Amino acid sequence: MTVEYLSGYVKQYWPILRARLLAGEYHPQGVRAVDIPKPKGGTRQLGIPGVVDRLIQQALLQQLTPIFDPLFSDHSYGFRPGRSAHQAIEIARAHVAAGHRWCVELDLERFFDRVNHDVLMAYVARQIEDRCVLTLIRRYFEARTMSGGLVSRRQEGTPQGSPLSPLLSNILLNELDRELERRGHRFVRYADDANIYVRSRRAGERVMAGVERFLSQRLKLTLNREKSRVARPWACDYLGYGMSWHQQPRLRVATMSLGRLRDRLRILLRHARGCKMATVIERINPVLRGWAGYFKLSQSKRPLEEIDGWVRHKLRCVVWRQWKRPSTRARNLIRLGLGEARAWKSAVNGRGPWWNSAAPHMNQALPRKAWDRLGLVSILNTINRLNRIA
């Protein structure tokens, strides 16, 4: 069933669904398994529920959030009302500025796939007494997974991709937050991304060993030792940001985040050769604008200038390919202000599109002002504007 048909379906069958929910007789449909690439390699499996189950889970979420959210730690920022990744990043920087210049970077091995149902349900049952609600949540844990035409029953883990999963993960990991608070650690957690800040490597190794024991014994979770480490904060990227080594650290865009943006834009521009430039720009502008909105905390301008230049370079390459023939290229270069002799020399130079798109003749024909007139979003200018407004 698609979202478009949901309204009509609910109007017709809601009395039946409601009666089954209240009687504890409702059983969720299976979830569709979808593998997506992870930023650091490998894949992550999402479990996409049907639209009726998404509706029911959203209703559960809206009732459970006011109950559980006030109980969560102040050091938790992921998937919570009024909290954001930007706040988590600023707190991480504040810890480093305060002199805690070693970072314990925690990576939970396949967290959503390894959640122990009994442990999590015990924590949910501390606040929820309604047996029908508890049974329904448990059934969502155990919903069948459909992948490649095969159906399998879930014995552990919670489907990542459902509306309820972020809240359930916070309920479980809140126990880790409280333990870290009890031990007096400075830390920040966003979903299953947690960093603890200490004053020495030795302290960091000791904290790592203690957290590993707590996760294993109390929460039945496994720490990925290959990806977890004790390192300087400027060697650890957090939520897409990096940090400088200065006494008052400066935030920057992580190298991996820049690479992911380039990869995404390459995909969007792959079939741009037959499109009008206005259409191409309209396609990539939302990505550039959204990326700039997330990385507005960056205090390093050079990578932003470089990515803006790279985008213009890619678009000039698209234009050069669209012009195809030397005569067309020469005619367009003349129209854009180049002298006839120089235009013809550039059009027949025998170099490839990527070289020509960075050459002086194309930079002069299509300078930065030309792209501004066409409405191309500049990441650097957008971030500067957002910071002025803030």
Short mmCIF file of C-alpha atoms in Angstrom, two decimals:
data_model
loop_
_atom_site.label_atom_id
_atom_site.label_comp_id
_atom_site.label_asym_id
_atom_site.label_seq_id
_atom_site.Cartn_x
_atom_site.Cartn_y
_atom_site.Cartn_z
CA MET A 1 0.00 0.00 0.00
CA THR A 2 1.28 3.48 -0.86
CA VAL A 3 0.88 6.59 1.27
CA GLU A 4 -1.69 7.97 -1.18
CA TYR A 5 -4.09 5.12 -0.40
CA LEU A 6 -3.61 5.23 3.37
CA SER A 7 -6.26 7.86 4.11
CA GLY A 8 -9.02 5.97 2.32
CA TYR A 9 -7.95 2.67 3.86
CA VAL A 10 -7.98 4.08 7.40
CA LYS A 11 -11.40 5.69 6.93
CA GLN A 12 -12.80 2.32 5.88
CA TYR A 13 -11.01 -0.05 8.25
CA TRP A 14 -10.12 2.06 11.30
CA PRO A 15 -12.93 0.62 13.52
CA ILE A 16 -11.55 -2.89 12.91
CA LEU A 17 -7.92 -1.81 13.46
CA ARG A 18 -8.86 0.07 16.63
CA ALA A 19 -10.73 -2.90 18.07
CA ARG A 20 -7.79 -5.23 17.36
CA LEU A 21 -5.31 -2.79 18.91
CA LEU A 22 -7.36 -2.35 22.07
CA ALA A 23 -7.87 -6.10 22.40
CA GLY A 24 -4.15 -6.81 21.95
CA GLU A 25 -4.86 -8.85 18.83
CA TYR A 26 -3.08 -6.71 16.24
CA HIS A 27 -0.01 -8.25 14.58
CA PRO A 28 2.27 -6.01 12.48
CA GLN A 29 3.06 -6.83 8.89
CA GLY A 30 6.60 -7.74 7.93
CA VAL A 31 9.21 -5.07 7.25
CA ARG A 32 11.07 -4.73 3.97
CA ALA A 33 14.86 -5.02 4.31
CA VAL A 34 16.85 -2.39 2.41
CA ASP A 35 20.66 -2.20 2.49
CA ILE A 36 22.26 1.25 2.32
CA PRO A 37 25.99 2.11 2.29
CA LYS A 38 27.62 3.26 5.53
CA PRO A 39 29.89 6.35 5.49
CA LYS A 40 32.91 4.38 6.74
CA GLY A 41 32.36 1.35 4.51
CA GLY A 42 30.06 -1.66 4.53
CA THR A 43 26.28 -1.57 4.52
CA ARG A 44 23.52 -0.91 7.02
CA GLN A 45 20.20 -2.74 6.83
CA LEU A 46 17.05 -0.69 7.23
CA GLY A 47 13.69 -2.28 8.05
CA ILE A 48 10.96 -0.32 6.28
CA PRO A 49 7.48 -0.98 7.73
CA GLY A 50 4.25 -0.72 5.76
CA VAL A 51 2.30 2.54 5.88
CA VAL A 52 -0.33 1.26 8.33
CA ASP A 53 2.37 0.17 10.77
CA ARG A 54 4.16 3.48 10.30
CA LEU A 55 0.94 5.26 11.26
CA ILE A 56 0.50 3.12 14.39
CA GLN A 57 4.15 3.50 15.38
CA GLN A 58 3.94 7.26 14.95
CA ALA A 59 0.90 7.30 17.24
CA LEU A 60 2.84 5.27 19.81
CA LEU A 61 5.81 7.61 19.49
CA GLN A 62 3.68 10.69 20.12
CA GLN A 63 2.29 9.17 23.32
CA LEU A 64 5.54 7.66 24.62
CA THR A 65 7.86 10.63 23.97
CA PRO A 66 6.34 12.91 26.68
CA ILE A 67 6.69 10.02 29.16
CA PHE A 68 10.29 9.05 28.45
CA ASP A 69 11.99 12.22 27.17
CA PRO A 70 12.02 14.02 30.56
CA LEU A 71 13.84 10.99 32.00
CA PHE A 72 16.70 11.16 29.49
CA SER A 73 20.15 12.55 30.23
CA ASP A 74 21.02 16.16 29.42
CA HIS A 75 24.04 14.74 27.55
CA SER A 76 21.82 12.99 24.97
CA TYR A 77 20.98 14.98 21.82
CA GLY A 78 19.78 12.52 19.17
CA PHE A 79 16.13 12.34 18.06
CA ARG A 80 14.81 14.44 20.93
CA PRO A 81 12.45 17.44 20.81
CA GLY A 82 14.34 20.73 20.97
CA ARG A 83 17.75 19.08 20.62
CA SER A 84 20.03 18.81 17.61
CA ALA A 85 23.34 17.57 16.25
CA HIS A 86 24.63 21.16 16.31
CA GLN A 87 24.14 21.31 20.07
CA ALA A 88 26.00 18.01 20.49
CA ILE A 89 28.92 19.30 18.39
CA GLU A 90 29.15 22.54 20.41
CA ILE A 91 29.17 20.58 23.69
CA ALA A 92 31.95 18.34 22.37
CA ARG A 93 34.01 21.42 21.52
CA ALA A 94 33.34 22.90 24.97
CA HIS A 95 34.68 19.74 26.64
CA VAL A 96 37.91 19.97 24.64
CA ALA A 97 38.24 23.71 25.32
CA ALA A 98 37.90 22.94 29.04
CA GLY A 99 41.10 20.87 28.89
CA HIS A 100 39.77 17.35 28.24
CA ARG A 101 42.00 16.82 25.23
CA TRP A 102 41.70 13.06 24.82
CA CYS A 103 38.64 11.46 23.27
CA VAL A 104 37.21 7.98 23.89
CA GLU A 105 35.39 7.29 20.64
CA LEU A 106 32.78 4.54 21.10
CA ASP A 107 31.39 2.45 18.26
CA LEU A 108 28.66 -0.03 19.13
CA GLU A 109 28.89 -3.07 16.89
CA ARG A 110 25.72 -3.27 14.75
CA PHE A 111 23.76 -1.57 17.52
CA PHE A 112 20.27 -1.73 16.01
CA ASP A 113 20.80 -5.35 14.97
CA ARG A 114 22.04 -6.45 18.42
CA VAL A 115 19.51 -4.89 20.80
CA ASN A 116 18.37 -7.51 23.30
CA HIS A 117 14.56 -7.56 23.36
CA ASP A 118 14.26 -8.66 26.99
CA VAL A 119 16.64 -6.00 28.29
CA LEU A 120 14.97 -3.20 26.35
CA MET A 121 11.44 -4.29 27.25
CA ALA A 122 12.41 -4.34 30.95
CA TYR A 123 13.36 -0.66 30.72
CA VAL A 124 10.18 0.21 28.78
CA ALA A 125 8.05 -1.66 31.35
CA ARG A 126 9.44 0.52 34.15
CA GLN A 127 7.25 3.38 32.88
CA ILE A 128 4.50 1.64 30.88
CA GLU A 129 2.03 -0.66 32.62
CA ASP A 130 -0.45 -1.21 29.77
CA ARG A 131 0.05 -4.83 28.69
CA CYS A 132 -1.46 -4.20 25.24
CA VAL A 133 1.08 -1.46 24.54
CA LEU A 134 3.98 -3.58 25.77
CA THR A 135 2.82 -6.52 23.67
CA LEU A 136 2.46 -4.33 20.59
CA ILE A 137 5.99 -2.90 20.99
CA ARG A 138 7.39 -6.40 21.41
CA ARG A 139 5.61 -7.54 18.26
CA TYR A 140 7.20 -4.70 16.35
CA PHE A 141 10.60 -5.97 17.54
CA GLU A 142 9.80 -9.45 16.30
CA ALA A 143 8.15 -8.48 13.00
CA ARG A 144 9.24 -10.65 10.10
CA THR A 145 11.86 -9.29 7.73
CA MET A 146 11.39 -9.72 3.98
CA SER A 147 14.52 -9.64 1.83
CA GLY A 148 15.02 -11.04 -1.65
CA GLY A 149 11.73 -12.93 -1.51
CA LEU A 150 12.68 -14.66 1.75
CA VAL A 151 10.97 -14.09 5.11
CA SER A 152 12.87 -14.43 8.39
CA ARG A 153 11.85 -13.92 12.02
CA ARG A 154 13.84 -11.40 14.06
CA GLN A 155 15.31 -12.81 17.28
CA GLU A 156 17.17 -9.67 18.36
CA GLY A 157 17.54 -6.05 17.31
CA THR A 158 15.04 -3.36 16.41
CA PRO A 159 14.29 -2.43 12.77
CA GLN A 160 16.27 0.69 11.93
CA GLY A 161 14.08 2.92 9.80
CA SER A 162 10.82 2.73 11.73
CA PRO A 163 9.38 5.77 13.58
CA LEU A 164 9.69 4.05 16.96
CA SER A 165 13.32 2.91 16.70
CA PRO A 166 15.05 6.20 17.69
CA LEU A 167 13.02 6.49 20.91
CA LEU A 168 13.65 2.85 21.82
CA SER A 169 17.38 3.26 21.23
CA ASN A 170 17.41 6.30 23.52
CA ILE A 171 15.55 4.35 26.21
CA LEU A 172 18.22 1.66 26.19
CA LEU A 173 21.27 3.92 25.85
CA ASN A 174 19.98 6.24 28.56
CA GLU A 175 21.27 3.57 30.94
CA LEU A 176 24.76 4.13 29.53
CA ASP A 177 24.32 7.90 29.95
CA ARG A 178 23.35 7.52 33.61
CA GLU A 179 26.31 5.23 34.27
CA LEU A 180 28.72 7.73 32.71
CA GLU A 181 27.16 10.52 34.78
CA ARG A 182 27.52 8.42 37.92
CA ARG A 183 31.23 8.03 37.17
CA GLY A 184 31.61 11.79 36.63
CA HIS A 185 32.65 11.66 32.96
CA ARG A 186 32.32 14.45 30.42
CA PHE A 187 30.61 13.03 27.35
CA VAL A 188 28.14 13.68 24.56
CA ARG A 189 25.86 11.19 22.82
CA TYR A 190 23.85 11.49 19.63
CA ALA A 191 21.88 8.25 19.03
CA ASP A 192 24.55 5.51 19.11
CA ASP A 193 27.45 7.94 18.47
CA ALA A 194 29.06 8.62 21.85
CA ASN A 195 32.32 10.39 22.70
CA ILE A 196 33.81 10.65 26.20
CA TYR A 197 36.41 13.36 26.91
CA VAL A 198 39.23 12.80 29.42
CA ARG A 199 42.57 14.40 30.32
CA SER A 200 45.01 11.61 29.43
CA ARG A 201 45.41 8.56 27.24
CA ARG A 202 45.75 6.34 30.31
CA ALA A 203 42.43 7.60 31.65
CA GLY A 204 40.89 7.02 28.26
CA GLU A 205 42.01 3.39 28.10
CA ARG A 206 40.65 2.82 31.60
CA VAL A 207 37.30 4.38 30.66
CA MET A 208 37.13 2.31 27.47
CA ALA A 209 37.59 -0.94 29.41
CA GLY A 210 34.96 0.05 31.99
CA VAL A 211 32.39 1.04 29.37
CA GLU A 212 32.98 -2.20 27.47
CA ARG A 213 32.23 -4.23 30.60
CA PHE A 214 29.10 -2.20 31.36
CA LEU A 215 27.74 -2.58 27.82
CA SER A 216 28.36 -6.31 27.79
CA GLN A 217 27.08 -7.14 31.25
CA ARG A 218 24.19 -4.71 31.71
CA LEU A 219 22.92 -3.91 28.20
CA LYS A 220 24.07 -7.04 26.32
CA LEU A 221 25.72 -4.88 23.67
CA THR A 222 29.12 -5.30 22.03
CA LEU A 223 31.74 -2.58 21.63
CA ASN A 224 33.45 -2.67 18.24
CA ARG A 225 37.08 -2.60 19.32
CA GLU A 226 38.35 -2.11 15.76
CA LYS A 227 36.45 1.16 15.34
CA SER A 228 36.50 2.33 18.97
CA ARG A 229 39.65 4.13 20.05
CA VAL A 230 41.32 6.62 22.37
CA ALA A 231 42.74 9.52 20.38
CA ARG A 232 43.14 13.27 20.28
CA PRO A 233 39.83 15.06 19.54
CA TRP A 234 41.27 16.62 16.37
CA ALA A 235 41.88 13.09 15.06
CA CYS A 236 38.24 12.09 15.72
CA ASP A 237 35.43 13.28 13.48
CA TYR A 238 32.07 13.65 15.19
CA LEU A 239 28.73 13.93 13.38
CA GLY A 240 30.47 15.03 10.18
CA TYR A 241 32.62 17.71 11.83
CA GLY A 242 36.30 17.84 12.67
CA MET A 243 38.08 19.99 15.23
CA SER A 244 41.36 21.90 15.31
CA TRP A 245 44.12 21.42 17.93
CA HIS A 246 43.99 24.99 19.26
CA GLN A 247 43.31 25.79 22.92
CA GLN A 248 39.95 27.12 21.78
CA PRO A 249 39.19 24.51 19.08
CA ARG A 250 37.78 25.61 15.75
CA LEU A 251 35.21 23.46 13.98
CA ARG A 252 35.71 22.37 10.38
CA VAL A 253 34.01 20.08 7.91
CA ALA A 254 35.43 16.56 8.14
CA THR A 255 37.29 15.31 5.08
CA MET A 256 34.90 12.37 4.79
CA SER A 257 31.91 14.74 4.71
CA LEU A 258 33.47 16.69 1.83
CA GLY A 259 34.07 13.44 -0.05
CA ARG A 260 30.49 12.30 0.45
CA LEU A 261 29.16 15.59 -0.92
CA ARG A 262 31.35 15.28 -4.02
CA ASP A 263 30.14 11.70 -4.56
CA ARG A 264 26.51 12.75 -4.28
CA LEU A 265 26.94 15.63 -6.71
CA ARG A 266 28.75 13.38 -9.20
CA ILE A 267 25.68 11.11 -9.23
CA LEU A 268 23.32 14.05 -9.77
CA LEU A 269 25.49 15.44 -12.60
CA ARG A 270 26.08 12.09 -14.29
CA HIS A 271 23.18 12.54 -16.75
CA ALA A 272 23.27 16.32 -17.00
CA ARG A 273 24.69 16.49 -20.51
CA GLY A 274 21.30 16.58 -22.21
CA CYS A 275 19.67 18.97 -19.71
CA LYS A 276 19.35 22.72 -19.65
CA MET A 277 21.73 24.34 -17.19
CA ALA A 278 18.81 25.88 -15.29
CA THR A 279 17.44 22.36 -14.73
CA VAL A 280 20.84 21.06 -13.63
CA ILE A 281 21.24 23.89 -11.11
CA GLU A 282 17.69 23.37 -9.86
CA ARG A 283 18.57 19.70 -9.26
CA ILE A 284 21.72 20.30 -7.20
CA ASN A 285 20.72 23.48 -5.32
CA PRO A 286 18.66 21.70 -2.62
CA VAL A 287 21.65 19.45 -1.86
CA LEU A 288 24.03 22.41 -1.61
CA ARG A 289 21.58 24.44 0.48
CA GLY A 290 20.89 21.56 2.88
CA TRP A 291 24.57 20.73 3.21
CA ALA A 292 25.39 24.36 3.98
CA GLY A 293 22.64 24.44 6.61
CA TYR A 294 24.10 21.45 8.43
CA PHE A 295 27.72 22.62 8.24
CA LYS A 296 27.03 26.26 9.17
CA LEU A 297 29.15 25.81 12.34
CA SER A 298 32.31 25.39 10.26
CA GLN A 299 34.92 28.07 10.98
CA SER A 300 37.33 27.07 8.22
CA LYS A 301 36.57 28.89 4.96
CA ARG A 302 39.14 27.30 2.66
CA PRO A 303 37.40 23.88 2.24
CA LEU A 304 34.12 25.69 1.56
CA GLU A 305 35.73 27.87 -1.10
CA GLU A 306 37.30 24.77 -2.63
CA ILE A 307 34.00 22.89 -2.79
CA ASP A 308 32.30 25.92 -4.36
CA GLY A 309 35.07 26.06 -6.96
CA TRP A 310 34.80 22.33 -7.60
CA VAL A 311 31.04 22.62 -8.22
CA ARG A 312 31.59 25.42 -10.77
CA HIS A 313 34.35 23.33 -12.36
CA LYS A 314 31.94 20.38 -12.73
CA LEU A 315 29.24 22.60 -14.24
CA ARG A 316 31.66 24.17 -16.73
CA CYS A 317 32.63 20.62 -17.68
CA VAL A 318 28.95 19.87 -18.35
CA VAL A 319 28.72 23.00 -20.52
CA TRP A 320 31.87 22.10 -22.50
CA ARG A 321 30.47 18.63 -23.19
CA GLN A 322 27.12 20.08 -24.27
CA TRP A 323 28.80 22.34 -26.82
CA LYS A 324 30.27 19.19 -28.47
CA ARG A 325 31.77 20.52 -31.74
CA PRO A 326 34.72 22.91 -32.02
CA SER A 327 32.65 25.34 -34.10
CA THR A 328 29.92 25.44 -31.45
CA ARG A 329 32.50 25.93 -28.71
CA ALA A 330 34.21 28.76 -30.58
CA ARG A 331 30.91 30.50 -31.34
CA ASN A 332 29.77 30.30 -27.70
CA LEU A 333 33.11 31.49 -26.34
CA ILE A 334 32.93 34.51 -28.66
CA ARG A 335 29.34 35.17 -27.50
CA LEU A 336 30.56 35.08 -23.90
CA GLY A 337 33.20 37.74 -24.49
CA LEU A 338 36.38 36.04 -25.78
CA GLY A 339 38.22 37.35 -28.83
CA GLU A 340 37.73 35.38 -32.04
CA ALA A 341 41.34 34.18 -32.34
CA ARG A 342 41.51 33.06 -28.73
CA ALA A 343 38.08 31.41 -28.91
CA TRP A 344 39.05 29.30 -31.94
CA LYS A 345 42.42 28.39 -30.43
CA SER A 346 40.69 27.23 -27.23
CA ALA A 347 37.99 25.31 -29.11
CA VAL A 348 40.48 23.19 -31.06
CA ASN A 349 43.20 22.71 -28.42
CA GLY A 350 42.65 18.92 -28.30
CA ARG A 351 42.43 18.83 -24.51
CA GLY A 352 39.69 16.96 -22.64
CA PRO A 353 36.56 18.45 -21.05
CA TRP A 354 37.91 18.40 -17.48
CA TRP A 355 41.07 20.30 -18.45
CA ASN A 356 39.17 22.84 -20.54
CA SER A 357 36.57 23.44 -17.84
CA ALA A 358 39.34 24.68 -15.51
CA ALA A 359 41.29 26.56 -18.18
CA PRO A 360 41.43 30.39 -18.29
CA HIS A 361 39.15 30.64 -21.35
CA MET A 362 36.26 28.88 -19.58
CA ASN A 363 36.87 30.73 -16.33
CA GLN A 364 36.65 34.01 -18.23
CA ALA A 365 33.60 32.94 -20.24
CA LEU A 366 31.73 31.58 -17.19
CA PRO A 367 33.10 33.37 -14.09
CA ARG A 368 31.63 33.18 -10.61
CA LYS A 369 29.26 36.10 -11.30
CA ALA A 370 27.71 34.19 -14.21
CA TRP A 371 26.83 31.27 -11.93
CA ASP A 372 25.42 33.67 -9.34
CA ARG A 373 23.13 35.10 -12.03
CA LEU A 374 22.00 31.57 -12.93
CA GLY A 375 21.01 31.02 -9.28
CA LEU A 376 23.69 28.51 -8.28
CA VAL A 377 23.89 28.20 -4.49
CA SER A 378 27.27 29.08 -3.01
CA ILE A 379 27.95 27.04 0.13
CA LEU A 380 30.30 29.66 1.59
CA ASN A 381 27.89 32.55 0.97
CA THR A 382 24.95 30.55 2.34
CA ILE A 383 26.84 29.70 5.55
CA ASN A 384 27.91 33.34 5.98
CA ARG A 385 24.30 34.47 5.51
CA LEU A 386 22.97 31.89 7.98
CA ASN A 387 25.52 32.93 10.59
CA ARG A 388 24.64 36.62 10.15
CA ILE A 389 20.96 35.82 10.66
CA ALA A 390 21.77 33.74 13.77
#
